[in-house]
Coordinates of C-alpha atoms in Angstrom, one line a residue:
Chain T
M946 CA 169.0 66.7 -73.5
V947 CA 168.1 66.7 -77.1
A948 CA 164.6 67.9 -78.1
P949 CA 162.7 65.2 -80.0
P950 CA 161.5 65.5 -83.6
D951 CA 158.3 67.4 -83.9
N952 CA 156.3 64.9 -85.9
D953 CA 156.6 62.1 -83.3
V954 CA 153.8 61.8 -80.7
L955 CA 156.0 59.5 -78.6
W956 CA 159.7 59.5 -78.6
A957 CA 162.0 57.4 -76.5
R958 CA 165.8 57.5 -76.3
A959 CA 168.2 55.0 -74.6
L960 CA 165.7 53.2 -72.4
H961 CA 167.2 51.0 -69.8
F962 CA 165.2 49.1 -67.3
S963 CA 165.9 46.2 -65.0
H964 CA 163.4 44.3 -62.8
N965 CA 165.2 43.7 -59.5
G966 CA 168.5 43.4 -61.3
S967 CA 167.5 41.3 -64.3
P968 CA 167.7 43.5 -67.3
A969 CA 164.5 43.9 -69.4
L970 CA 165.5 46.8 -71.6
T971 CA 169.1 47.6 -72.6
G972 CA 169.1 50.8 -74.6
V973 CA 166.0 51.0 -76.8
S974 CA 165.2 54.1 -78.8
L975 CA 162.2 54.6 -80.9
G976 CA 159.7 57.2 -82.2
V977 CA 156.0 56.7 -82.7
R978 CA 154.4 58.9 -85.4
E979 CA 151.0 60.5 -85.0
G980 CA 148.1 58.2 -86.0
E981 CA 150.2 55.2 -86.9
I982 CA 149.9 51.7 -85.7
L983 CA 153.2 50.5 -84.5
A984 CA 153.7 46.8 -83.7
V985 CA 156.4 45.8 -81.2
T986 CA 157.2 42.2 -81.8
G987 CA 159.5 39.8 -80.2
P988 CA 159.4 36.5 -78.3
R989 CA 158.4 36.3 -74.7
G990 CA 160.8 38.0 -72.3
A991 CA 162.0 40.4 -75.1
G992 CA 161.0 43.4 -73.0
K993 CA 157.8 44.4 -74.9
T994 CA 155.6 44.9 -71.8
T995 CA 158.4 46.8 -70.1
L996 CA 158.8 49.0 -73.1
L997 CA 155.1 49.8 -73.2
Q998 CA 155.1 50.5 -69.5
C999 CA 158.0 52.9 -69.8
L1000 CA 156.4 54.6 -72.8
S1001 CA 153.1 55.0 -71.0
G1002 CA 154.7 56.4 -67.8
Q1003 CA 153.9 53.5 -65.6
L1004 CA 157.6 52.8 -65.1
L1005 CA 160.4 55.3 -65.1
P1006 CA 163.5 54.3 -67.2
D1007 CA 166.9 53.9 -65.5
K1008 CA 170.1 55.5 -66.4
G1009 CA 169.0 58.7 -68.0
G1010 CA 166.6 57.2 -70.5
E1011 CA 164.1 59.7 -71.9
V1012 CA 160.5 59.5 -72.9
W1013 CA 158.8 62.4 -74.6
F1014 CA 155.1 62.7 -75.3
N1015 CA 154.1 65.6 -77.7
S1016 CA 157.4 67.4 -76.9
T1017 CA 156.8 67.1 -73.1
P1018 CA 159.3 65.0 -71.1
V1019 CA 157.5 62.2 -69.3
H1020 CA 160.6 60.9 -67.5
T1021 CA 160.8 64.0 -65.4
M1022 CA 157.2 64.1 -64.3
G1023 CA 156.0 63.3 -60.8
P1024 CA 153.8 60.3 -60.2
L1025 CA 150.6 62.4 -60.0
V1026 CA 151.2 64.1 -63.3
R1027 CA 152.0 60.8 -65.0
E1028 CA 148.8 59.4 -63.5
R1029 CA 146.8 62.3 -65.0
L1030 CA 148.6 61.8 -68.3
R1031 CA 147.6 58.2 -68.4
R1032 CA 144.1 59.0 -67.5
D1033 CA 143.6 61.8 -70.0
R1034 CA 145.9 61.0 -72.9
F1035 CA 146.6 57.2 -72.9
G1036 CA 144.5 54.1 -73.1
W1037 CA 145.8 50.7 -71.9
I1038 CA 144.7 47.2 -72.9
D1039 CA 146.0 44.3 -70.8
P1040 CA 146.6 40.7 -72.1
E1041 CA 143.7 39.7 -69.9
P1042 CA 140.7 42.0 -69.9
A1043 CA 141.1 43.5 -66.4
L1044 CA 137.5 44.7 -66.1
V1045 CA 136.1 45.7 -62.7
P1046 CA 133.9 42.7 -61.8
E1047 CA 131.4 44.7 -59.8
L1048 CA 130.5 47.0 -62.6
N1049 CA 128.4 46.1 -65.6
V1050 CA 129.7 46.4 -69.2
W1051 CA 128.7 49.9 -70.0
E1052 CA 129.9 51.2 -66.5
N1053 CA 133.2 49.5 -67.1
T1054 CA 133.5 51.3 -70.5
A1055 CA 132.4 54.6 -69.1
L1056 CA 134.8 54.4 -66.1
P1057 CA 137.7 56.2 -67.7
L1058 CA 135.4 59.0 -68.7
M1059 CA 133.9 59.2 -65.2
L1060 CA 137.4 59.2 -63.7
R1061 CA 138.1 62.3 -65.8
G1062 CA 135.0 64.0 -64.4
T1063 CA 132.7 63.7 -67.4
A1064 CA 129.0 63.8 -66.5
R1065 CA 127.3 60.5 -66.1
R1066 CA 124.9 60.9 -69.0
E1067 CA 127.6 61.9 -71.5
A1068 CA 129.8 59.0 -70.3
K1069 CA 127.0 56.6 -70.8
T1070 CA 126.3 57.8 -74.3
A1071 CA 129.9 57.6 -75.3
A1072 CA 130.2 54.1 -73.8
H1073 CA 127.2 52.8 -75.6
E1074 CA 128.4 54.2 -78.9
W1075 CA 131.8 52.5 -78.5
L1076 CA 130.2 49.2 -77.4
D1077 CA 127.9 49.3 -80.5
R1078 CA 130.9 50.0 -82.7
L1079 CA 132.7 47.0 -81.3
D1080 CA 129.7 44.7 -81.6
V1081 CA 129.1 44.2 -77.9
G1082 CA 126.3 46.8 -77.5
R1083 CA 123.7 44.1 -76.7
L1084 CA 125.7 43.1 -73.6
A1085 CA 125.8 46.6 -72.1
R1086 CA 123.9 45.7 -69.0
K1087 CA 125.6 42.4 -68.3
R1088 CA 128.3 41.9 -65.7
P1089 CA 131.8 40.7 -66.9
H1090 CA 131.4 37.2 -65.5
A1091 CA 128.6 36.5 -67.9
L1092 CA 130.7 37.3 -71.0
S1093 CA 133.1 35.1 -72.9
M1094 CA 136.8 36.0 -73.0
A1095 CA 136.6 37.5 -76.5
E1096 CA 133.6 39.7 -75.5
R1097 CA 135.4 40.8 -72.4
Q1098 CA 138.5 41.7 -74.4
R1099 CA 136.3 43.7 -76.8
V1100 CA 134.8 45.6 -73.8
A1101 CA 138.4 46.3 -72.6
I1102 CA 139.2 47.7 -76.0
A1103 CA 136.1 49.9 -75.8
R1104 CA 137.1 51.0 -72.4
A1105 CA 140.6 52.0 -73.7
L1106 CA 139.1 53.9 -76.6
A1107 CA 136.1 55.5 -75.0
H1108 CA 137.7 58.6 -73.7
A1109 CA 139.3 59.4 -77.1
P1110 CA 143.0 59.0 -76.0
N1111 CA 145.9 60.1 -78.1
V1112 CA 147.8 56.9 -77.8
V1113 CA 146.5 53.4 -77.0
F1114 CA 148.9 50.8 -75.6
A1115 CA 147.8 47.3 -76.3
D1116 CA 149.9 44.7 -74.5
E1117 CA 149.4 41.4 -76.3
P1118 CA 145.6 42.0 -76.5
T1119 CA 145.0 38.7 -78.2
A1120 CA 147.1 36.4 -76.1
T1121 CA 144.2 34.6 -74.5
L1122 CA 142.0 34.3 -77.5
H1123 CA 141.5 31.7 -80.2
R1124 CA 142.5 32.4 -83.8
A1125 CA 139.1 33.5 -85.1
D1126 CA 138.4 35.8 -82.1
R1127 CA 142.0 37.0 -82.4
A1128 CA 141.6 38.2 -85.9
H1129 CA 138.2 39.8 -85.2
V1130 CA 139.4 41.7 -82.1
L1131 CA 142.5 42.9 -83.8
R1132 CA 140.6 44.1 -86.9
T1133 CA 138.1 46.0 -84.7
L1134 CA 140.9 47.6 -82.7
T1135 CA 142.9 48.7 -85.8
A1136 CA 139.8 49.9 -87.7
A1137 CA 138.6 52.0 -84.7
A1138 CA 142.0 53.4 -84.2
R1139 CA 142.4 54.4 -87.9
S1140 CA 139.0 55.9 -88.1
H1141 CA 139.6 58.1 -85.1
A1142 CA 143.3 58.8 -85.8
I1143 CA 144.4 57.2 -82.6
T1144 CA 148.0 56.1 -82.3
V1145 CA 148.3 52.5 -81.3
V1146 CA 151.4 50.8 -79.9
L1147 CA 150.7 47.1 -80.1
A1148 CA 153.0 44.5 -78.4
T1149 CA 152.7 41.0 -79.8
H1150 CA 154.7 37.9 -80.4
D1151 CA 152.5 36.9 -83.3
S1152 CA 154.0 37.7 -86.7
E1153 CA 150.6 37.7 -88.4
V1154 CA 149.5 40.6 -86.2
S1155 CA 152.2 42.8 -87.4
A1156 CA 150.7 42.6 -90.9
L1157 CA 147.9 44.9 -89.7
A1158 CA 150.4 47.5 -88.5
D1159 CA 152.0 50.3 -90.4
R1160 CA 155.5 49.7 -89.0
T1161 CA 157.1 47.0 -86.9
V1162 CA 159.8 47.2 -84.3
S1163 CA 161.5 44.0 -83.3
L1164 CA 162.9 43.5 -79.8
L1165 CA 165.2 40.7 -78.7
D1166 CA 166.5 40.4 -75.2
G1167 CA 165.8 44.1 -74.5
R1168 CA 167.5 45.4 -77.7
R1169 CA 166.1 46.6 -81.0
V1170 CA 167.0 44.3 -83.8
N1171 CA 166.2 44.5 -87.5
T1172 CA 165.5 40.8 -87.9
V1173 CA 165.0 38.2 -85.3
H1174 CA 167.4 35.3 -85.8
L1175 CA 166.5 32.5 -83.5
P1176 CA 168.8 29.5 -83.5
A1177 CA 167.5 27.1 -86.1
A1178 CA 166.5 23.5 -85.3
P1179 CA 169.3 21.0 -85.8
A1180 CA 169.5 20.2 -89.5
D1181 CA 170.9 16.7 -88.9
P1182 CA 168.1 14.4 -87.5
D1183 CA 170.7 12.1 -86.1
S1184 CA 172.4 14.7 -84.1
T1185 CA 172.6 13.4 -80.6
E1186 CA 173.5 16.7 -78.9
G1187 CA 172.0 16.8 -75.5
R1188 CA 170.4 13.4 -75.9
A1189 CA 172.8 11.5 -73.7
A1190 CA 172.3 14.0 -70.9
C1191 CA 168.5 13.6 -71.0
S1192 CA 168.5 9.9 -71.3
L1193 CA 166.8 8.1 -68.5
S1194 CA 168.1 4.6 -69.5
V1195 CA 171.7 5.2 -68.3
Chain S
M123 CA 157.9 21.9 -40.8
L124 CA 156.7 23.6 -43.9
A125 CA 154.2 25.6 -41.8
L126 CA 157.0 26.8 -39.6
R127 CA 159.2 27.6 -42.6
L128 CA 156.4 29.6 -44.2
A129 CA 155.6 31.3 -40.9
R130 CA 159.2 32.4 -40.5
G131 CA 159.4 34.2 -43.9
A132 CA 156.0 35.9 -43.7
H133 CA 155.4 39.6 -43.9
P134 CA 155.5 41.5 -40.6
L135 CA 151.8 42.4 -40.8
V136 CA 150.9 38.7 -41.2
Q137 CA 153.2 38.0 -38.2
L138 CA 151.3 40.7 -36.3
R139 CA 148.0 39.0 -37.0
R140 CA 149.4 35.7 -35.9
L141 CA 150.7 37.3 -32.7
L142 CA 147.2 38.7 -32.1
V143 CA 145.9 35.1 -32.3
A144 CA 148.6 33.9 -29.9
A145 CA 147.8 36.7 -27.5
A146 CA 144.1 35.9 -27.6
S147 CA 144.8 32.3 -27.1
A148 CA 147.1 33.1 -24.2
G149 CA 144.3 35.2 -22.6
T150 CA 141.7 32.5 -23.0
G151 CA 144.1 29.8 -21.8
F152 CA 144.9 31.9 -18.7
L153 CA 141.2 32.3 -18.0
L154 CA 140.6 28.6 -18.3
L155 CA 143.6 27.9 -16.0
C156 CA 142.3 30.3 -13.5
T157 CA 139.0 28.4 -13.5
L158 CA 141.0 25.3 -12.7
G159 CA 142.8 27.2 -9.9
Y160 CA 139.4 28.2 -8.4
A161 CA 138.1 24.7 -8.7
M162 CA 141.2 23.4 -6.9
G163 CA 140.9 26.0 -4.2
H164 CA 137.2 25.5 -3.6
P165 CA 136.6 21.8 -3.9
D166 CA 133.1 22.1 -2.3
A167 CA 131.8 24.9 -4.6
S168 CA 131.7 22.9 -7.8
A169 CA 128.6 24.6 -9.2
S170 CA 130.4 27.9 -9.0
A171 CA 133.4 26.5 -10.7
V172 CA 131.3 25.1 -13.5
L173 CA 129.7 28.5 -13.9
R174 CA 133.1 30.1 -14.3
L175 CA 134.0 27.5 -16.9
A176 CA 130.8 28.2 -18.7
W177 CA 131.6 32.0 -18.8
C178 CA 134.9 31.1 -20.4
A179 CA 133.0 30.0 -23.5
I180 CA 132.5 33.6 -24.7
P181 CA 136.2 34.5 -24.8
L182 CA 136.9 31.1 -26.3
A183 CA 134.4 31.7 -29.1
A184 CA 135.8 35.1 -29.8
T185 CA 139.4 33.6 -30.0
V186 CA 138.3 30.9 -32.3
Y187 CA 136.5 33.5 -34.5
L188 CA 139.7 35.6 -34.7
A189 CA 141.9 32.6 -35.4
V190 CA 139.6 31.5 -38.3
S191 CA 139.5 34.9 -39.8
V192 CA 143.3 35.3 -39.6
A193 CA 143.7 31.8 -41.2
R194 CA 141.4 32.9 -44.0
S195 CA 143.4 36.1 -44.7
D196 CA 146.8 34.4 -44.4
P197 CA 148.5 34.7 -47.8
G198 CA 150.5 31.5 -47.1
T199 CA 147.3 29.4 -47.3
K200 CA 146.0 30.8 -50.6
P201 CA 146.4 28.6 -53.7
R202 CA 149.5 29.8 -55.5
A203 CA 150.8 29.2 -59.0
G204 CA 153.1 26.3 -59.2
L205 CA 152.5 25.0 -55.6
S206 CA 149.7 22.7 -56.8
A207 CA 152.1 21.2 -59.3
V208 CA 154.6 20.3 -56.7
G209 CA 151.9 18.6 -54.7
L210 CA 150.7 21.3 -52.4
G211 CA 147.1 21.2 -53.5
P212 CA 144.0 22.5 -51.8
A213 CA 143.8 19.7 -49.2
R214 CA 147.4 20.2 -48.2
L215 CA 146.9 24.0 -48.0
T216 CA 144.0 23.4 -45.6
L217 CA 146.2 21.2 -43.5
L218 CA 148.8 23.9 -43.6
A219 CA 146.4 26.6 -42.4
A220 CA 145.2 24.3 -39.6
V221 CA 148.8 23.6 -38.5
S222 CA 149.9 27.3 -38.6
T223 CA 146.8 28.2 -36.6
A224 CA 147.6 25.4 -34.1
V225 CA 151.2 26.7 -33.8
A226 CA 150.1 30.2 -33.0
C227 CA 147.5 29.1 -30.5
T228 CA 149.9 26.6 -28.8
L229 CA 152.4 29.4 -28.4
G230 CA 149.7 31.4 -26.7
S231 CA 148.7 28.5 -24.5
M232 CA 152.3 27.9 -23.4
L233 CA 152.6 31.6 -22.5
A234 CA 149.4 31.3 -20.5
L235 CA 150.8 28.2 -18.7
L236 CA 154.1 30.0 -17.9
F237 CA 152.3 33.0 -16.5
F238 CA 149.9 30.9 -14.5
L239 CA 152.7 28.9 -12.9
H240 CA 154.6 32.1 -12.3
L241 CA 151.6 33.7 -10.5
R242 CA 151.2 30.5 -8.5
G243 CA 154.8 30.8 -7.4
D244 CA 156.0 27.6 -9.1
L245 CA 158.5 29.5 -11.2
S246 CA 160.5 32.1 -9.3
G247 CA 162.8 34.9 -10.0
L248 CA 160.5 37.5 -11.7
P249 CA 158.3 40.3 -10.4
F250 CA 154.8 39.4 -9.2
D251 CA 156.3 36.1 -8.2
G252 CA 153.5 34.1 -6.5
A253 CA 151.3 37.2 -6.3
A254 CA 148.2 35.1 -6.6
R255 CA 149.5 32.2 -4.5
R256 CA 146.4 31.9 -2.4
L257 CA 143.9 32.6 -5.1
L258 CA 145.2 29.9 -7.4
A259 CA 145.5 27.3 -4.8
A260 CA 149.3 27.1 -4.8
D261 CA 149.3 24.8 -1.8
R262 CA 147.9 22.0 -3.9
P263 CA 149.8 20.2 -6.7
L264 CA 148.6 21.2 -10.2
P265 CA 146.8 18.3 -11.9
L266 CA 148.8 18.1 -15.0
A267 CA 146.3 16.3 -17.1
A268 CA 143.6 18.8 -16.3
A269 CA 145.8 21.8 -17.2
L270 CA 146.9 20.2 -20.4
T271 CA 143.3 19.4 -21.4
L272 CA 142.2 22.9 -20.8
L273 CA 145.2 24.3 -22.7
T274 CA 144.8 22.1 -25.7
F275 CA 141.2 23.2 -26.0
V276 CA 141.9 26.5 -27.7
P277 CA 144.4 25.2 -30.3
V278 CA 142.3 22.2 -31.2
A279 CA 139.1 24.2 -31.5
A280 CA 140.8 27.0 -33.5
S281 CA 142.6 24.7 -35.9
G282 CA 139.6 22.5 -36.3
A283 CA 137.4 25.5 -37.1
S284 CA 139.9 27.0 -39.6
A285 CA 140.3 23.6 -41.3
L286 CA 136.5 23.4 -41.6
V287 CA 136.2 26.9 -43.0
L288 CA 139.0 26.5 -45.4
R289 CA 138.3 23.0 -46.5
P290 CA 138.5 22.5 -50.3
R291 CA 135.1 22.9 -51.7
N292 CA 133.9 22.5 -55.2
V293 CA 136.9 20.5 -56.2
K294 CA 136.0 20.1 -59.8
A295 CA 135.7 23.8 -60.5
T296 CA 139.0 24.6 -58.7
A297 CA 140.9 21.9 -60.6
A298 CA 139.5 23.1 -63.9
R299 CA 140.4 26.7 -63.1
S300 CA 144.0 25.9 -62.0
A301 CA 144.5 23.8 -65.1
D302 CA 143.2 26.6 -67.3
T303 CA 145.1 29.6 -66.1
A304 CA 147.9 28.2 -63.9
G305 CA 147.4 30.8 -61.3
P306 CA 144.7 32.7 -59.4
A307 CA 141.7 33.1 -61.7
P308 CA 140.9 36.6 -62.8
D309 CA 138.4 38.3 -60.6
E310 CA 136.0 39.0 -63.4
A311 CA 135.6 35.3 -64.3
Q312 CA 134.2 34.4 -60.8
D313 CA 130.5 34.6 -60.3
P314 CA 129.5 37.5 -58.1
A315 CA 128.5 36.7 -54.6
P316 CA 124.7 36.4 -54.2
A317 CA 123.0 39.0 -52.1
P318 CA 122.8 38.0 -48.5
T319 CA 119.4 36.8 -47.4
G320 CA 119.7 36.8 -43.6
L321 CA 118.3 40.3 -43.0
P322 CA 114.7 39.3 -42.2
W323 CA 115.8 36.5 -39.9
G324 CA 118.3 38.9 -38.2
V325 CA 115.7 41.5 -37.6
A326 CA 113.2 38.9 -36.3
L327 CA 115.8 37.5 -33.9
L328 CA 116.9 41.0 -32.8
A329 CA 113.3 41.9 -32.0
A330 CA 112.7 38.5 -30.3
G331 CA 115.8 39.0 -28.2
L332 CA 114.8 42.4 -27.0
A333 CA 111.3 41.1 -26.2
V334 CA 112.7 38.2 -24.2
E335 CA 115.1 40.5 -22.4
T336 CA 112.2 42.9 -21.4
Y337 CA 110.0 40.0 -20.4
A338 CA 112.7 38.4 -18.3
S339 CA 113.7 41.6 -16.6
H340 CA 110.1 42.0 -15.4
A341 CA 109.6 38.4 -14.4
P342 CA 110.0 37.8 -10.7
G343 CA 112.8 35.5 -9.7
G344 CA 116.3 35.5 -8.6
V345 CA 119.6 35.6 -10.3
G346 CA 120.0 32.5 -12.3
F347 CA 123.3 32.8 -14.1
P348 CA 125.5 35.4 -12.3
M349 CA 128.8 36.5 -13.7
P350 CA 131.4 35.6 -11.2
G351 CA 133.3 38.5 -9.7
G352 CA 131.4 41.0 -11.9
L353 CA 128.0 42.1 -12.9
A354 CA 125.4 40.9 -10.6
G355 CA 121.8 40.7 -11.7
S356 CA 122.2 39.1 -15.0
S357 CA 119.4 36.5 -15.0
S358 CA 119.4 33.7 -17.4
G359 CA 116.4 35.1 -19.2
V360 CA 118.1 38.4 -19.8
L361 CA 121.2 36.6 -20.9
A362 CA 119.2 34.5 -23.4
G363 CA 117.6 37.6 -24.7
W364 CA 121.0 39.3 -25.1
A365 CA 122.4 36.2 -26.9
L366 CA 119.4 36.2 -29.3
T367 CA 120.0 39.9 -29.9
A368 CA 123.7 39.3 -30.7
F369 CA 122.9 36.5 -33.0
G370 CA 120.3 38.6 -34.8
L371 CA 122.8 41.4 -35.2
A372 CA 125.4 39.0 -36.7
L373 CA 122.7 37.6 -39.1
A374 CA 121.5 41.0 -40.1
G375 CA 125.0 42.4 -40.6
P376 CA 125.6 41.2 -44.2
G377 CA 122.2 42.3 -45.4
L378 CA 122.5 45.7 -43.9
T379 CA 126.0 46.1 -45.5
H380 CA 124.5 45.1 -48.8
L381 CA 121.8 47.7 -48.4
C382 CA 124.4 50.3 -47.5
G383 CA 126.2 49.5 -50.8
R384 CA 122.9 49.7 -52.7
A385 CA 122.1 53.1 -51.2
L386 CA 125.6 54.4 -51.9
Q387 CA 125.5 53.7 -55.6
A388 CA 121.9 54.7 -56.1
V389 CA 120.7 57.7 -58.1
R390 CA 123.1 58.6 -60.8
P391 CA 126.4 57.8 -59.2
G392 CA 129.8 59.2 -60.2
A393 CA 133.0 57.1 -60.3
V394 CA 133.7 57.2 -56.6
R395 CA 130.2 56.4 -55.4
L396 CA 129.8 53.7 -58.1
L397 CA 133.0 51.9 -57.0
A398 CA 132.4 52.4 -53.3
G399 CA 128.8 51.1 -53.5
R400 CA 129.3 48.2 -55.8
V401 CA 132.4 46.9 -53.9
L402 CA 130.5 47.2 -50.6
Q403 CA 127.7 45.1 -52.1
E404 CA 130.2 42.5 -53.3
E405 CA 132.0 42.4 -50.0
A406 CA 128.8 42.4 -47.9
R407 CA 129.2 38.8 -46.7
R408 CA 132.9 39.2 -45.8
I409 CA 132.6 42.5 -43.9
G410 CA 129.0 42.3 -42.7
R411 CA 129.2 39.3 -40.4
P412 CA 132.2 40.5 -38.2
L413 CA 130.6 44.0 -38.3
G414 CA 127.4 42.6 -36.9
V415 CA 129.4 40.8 -34.2
V416 CA 131.3 43.9 -33.3
C417 CA 128.0 45.8 -33.1
A418 CA 126.6 43.2 -30.7
V419 CA 129.6 43.3 -28.5
V420 CA 129.8 47.1 -28.4
S421 CA 126.1 47.4 -27.7
G422 CA 126.4 44.9 -24.9
A423 CA 129.3 46.8 -23.4
Y424 CA 127.5 50.1 -23.8
A425 CA 124.3 48.7 -22.2
A426 CA 126.4 47.4 -19.3
S427 CA 128.1 50.7 -18.8
V428 CA 124.9 52.7 -18.9
L429 CA 123.3 50.2 -16.5
Y430 CA 126.0 50.2 -14.0
G431 CA 127.6 53.5 -14.6
A432 CA 124.7 56.0 -14.2
A433 CA 121.7 54.3 -12.8
G434 CA 122.6 55.0 -9.3
K435 CA 123.6 51.5 -8.5
A436 CA 126.9 50.8 -6.8
A437 CA 129.6 50.5 -9.4
P438 CA 130.3 46.8 -9.8
D439 CA 133.7 45.7 -8.9
L440 CA 134.8 44.0 -12.0
G441 CA 137.4 41.5 -11.0
P442 CA 140.6 41.4 -13.0
L443 CA 139.6 38.1 -14.7
S444 CA 136.3 39.6 -15.8
T445 CA 138.1 42.6 -17.1
L446 CA 140.5 40.4 -19.0
G447 CA 137.6 38.4 -20.4
A448 CA 135.7 41.5 -21.6
F449 CA 138.9 42.9 -23.0
L450 CA 139.5 39.7 -24.9
V451 CA 136.0 39.6 -26.4
V452 CA 136.1 43.2 -27.5
G453 CA 139.7 43.0 -28.8
C454 CA 139.1 39.7 -30.7
T455 CA 135.9 40.9 -32.4
V456 CA 137.5 44.2 -33.5
A457 CA 140.6 42.4 -34.7
T458 CA 138.4 40.0 -36.6
L459 CA 136.7 43.0 -38.3
V460 CA 140.0 44.5 -39.3
T461 CA 141.3 41.2 -40.6
A462 CA 138.1 40.8 -42.7
A463 CA 138.8 44.2 -44.2
V464 CA 142.3 43.2 -45.0
E465 CA 141.1 40.0 -46.6
A466 CA 138.6 42.0 -48.7
R467 CA 141.4 44.3 -49.8
Q468 CA 143.6 41.3 -50.8
A469 CA 140.8 39.8 -52.8
R470 CA 140.5 43.0 -54.8
R471 CA 144.2 43.4 -55.4
H472 CA 144.0 42.6 -59.2
T473 CA 141.2 45.0 -59.8
T474 CA 142.9 47.7 -57.9
S475 CA 146.1 47.3 -59.9
A476 CA 144.1 47.3 -63.2
L477 CA 142.4 50.6 -62.1
L478 CA 145.8 52.1 -61.3
R479 CA 147.0 51.1 -64.8
L480 CA 144.0 53.0 -66.2
G481 CA 145.2 56.1 -64.4
A482 CA 142.6 56.1 -61.6
P483 CA 144.0 58.4 -58.9
A484 CA 145.1 56.6 -55.8
T485 CA 143.3 59.4 -53.8
M486 CA 140.1 58.4 -55.5
L487 CA 140.5 54.8 -54.5
R488 CA 141.2 55.9 -50.9
G489 CA 138.2 58.2 -51.1
A490 CA 136.0 55.3 -52.1
A491 CA 137.3 53.2 -49.2
A492 CA 136.7 56.1 -46.8
L493 CA 133.2 56.6 -48.2
R494 CA 132.5 52.9 -47.6
A495 CA 133.7 53.2 -44.0
A496 CA 131.7 56.3 -43.4
A497 CA 128.5 54.7 -44.8
L498 CA 128.9 51.7 -42.6
L499 CA 129.6 53.8 -39.5
A500 CA 126.6 56.0 -40.3
V501 CA 124.3 52.9 -40.4
F502 CA 125.8 50.7 -37.8
G503 CA 126.7 53.4 -35.2
P504 CA 123.1 54.4 -34.6
L505 CA 121.9 50.8 -34.8
T506 CA 124.3 49.8 -32.0
W507 CA 123.3 52.7 -29.9
T508 CA 119.6 51.9 -30.4
V509 CA 120.0 48.3 -29.6
A510 CA 122.1 49.2 -26.5
E511 CA 119.5 51.7 -25.3
L512 CA 116.6 49.3 -25.9
S513 CA 118.3 46.5 -24.0
A514 CA 119.2 48.8 -21.2
I515 CA 115.8 50.3 -20.6
P516 CA 114.0 47.3 -19.1
L517 CA 116.9 46.5 -16.9
S518 CA 117.4 50.0 -15.5
A519 CA 113.7 50.5 -14.9
R520 CA 113.6 47.5 -12.6

């Protein structure tokens, strides 16, 4: 077992993972530096979500893969310790804002703080601060069903940031948003992370998003690649490859 | 065929619930057939036979209630991603639920018929062969049409009721949602359930029922509606009062559950109390109704046991059929409550997994569930006891 470099907040080596036999990650190694915004790009099915789940300790890598957080091994922790690590150190943003529908907006935002045992008053103050920072402070008393998708996603971002985590994992946070909302949400996320020196691991299949990041890691079919070469469209417009097989007039 | 195919591959717990429905249907079918046997054996006592048939309505209602609740919680009848696209839309799913309910109930009815024939001595080669030959009028041929009519009653009622409950409603919204997200809609996008409003009506009916019971127990007059082979002295007035009380409890259940939730999350709650209380408020309709019914049944059973157990009267000789009926009613209502709890858990699956991704400890979620159960017990336990005592007082004072 090799000790990881000291300046990496997250460090992973030779991650393999397969979902019921279908491989999702085949030997991915990467390091995430303190305070940086790392974009993990790749098309659908490239293994981005699985990589984030492995890094955040939701999944354990197969075949001796290693994940280190601040020089502590995550892959050897028990489920309870990993759960506490997720609660105290990590934030998680889903593709769809998975808010608790019974709680109102500020309670949703304060939930991670309350789960850590923070007093209700402090949790409320912190939640309101973050909601104001993300321009949804006026909605603090509404329930999630009354909000639009972009507002809900901003609340989810506030929830992920409210307890001042070390690392925030954002799994395609803009997948369900329109372009204008998408840019706004991403800008607020990256600005908040930079101002509070929070490390962000951002999975996305959008190449524009990676422009906001410090560094980009590309995945393809569960492997790290330097450039994604997808098969180009057929150059010859008269190419009839596959056309006969699809024809219905035969 | 699709219903059978889906039934074969289901989860063991789902199969267990369906087996419960089959068992309840078998018990009810057997009670109905025994009524038929009595009617055949005593052709001159038709009023008494009709009375027995009327008493079968309570187990029948409990069975149908259980069947509907199992059909609602059946994962095979939920809209699933992709199934709508291949033509298995909401209407077909309703049909599927009705058919699978009918399959389970028919299985139970067939078992009841076999057992009945076996006790009559028509089928031989097993223990208890013809044990009730005289009771079930084995010397007369069984009227096939009558037996089949009685046996089809449970499957038809149960599948009809489940189709009615699960019928596709609000077609426009469902279609829009399935077109939007191609799957079950996220929980947070659905409007929250409005607060249940039945509490005042429930309390009023409860009080009226108790009053009617008290009045009827003091009124002179004989026994109007005796339970065959069981509790004597249940006059029609008392029974009407008890029915009103039960109806009131069932109506008040959701409102009381909602109030429980409100009280749980009141006054500066932490995470556990907040989640427990709000979820209870949200699930008040789903959990409260069966809880009220269980309350009514338990209070009835408790009142009966107080009345006949300790009041110095001779212990009633509850016949085997009355025992079976009581067992069916209690078992069905409790099973319905458990099924409703399972359904509520299924409905909150997405939220639970989101909370677990956040790092919420599983022990905390279990603690919230235990807190909910404790709060409900703390409210409904004393309520049941009070209602039972109040309904027993006028009867035992007589």
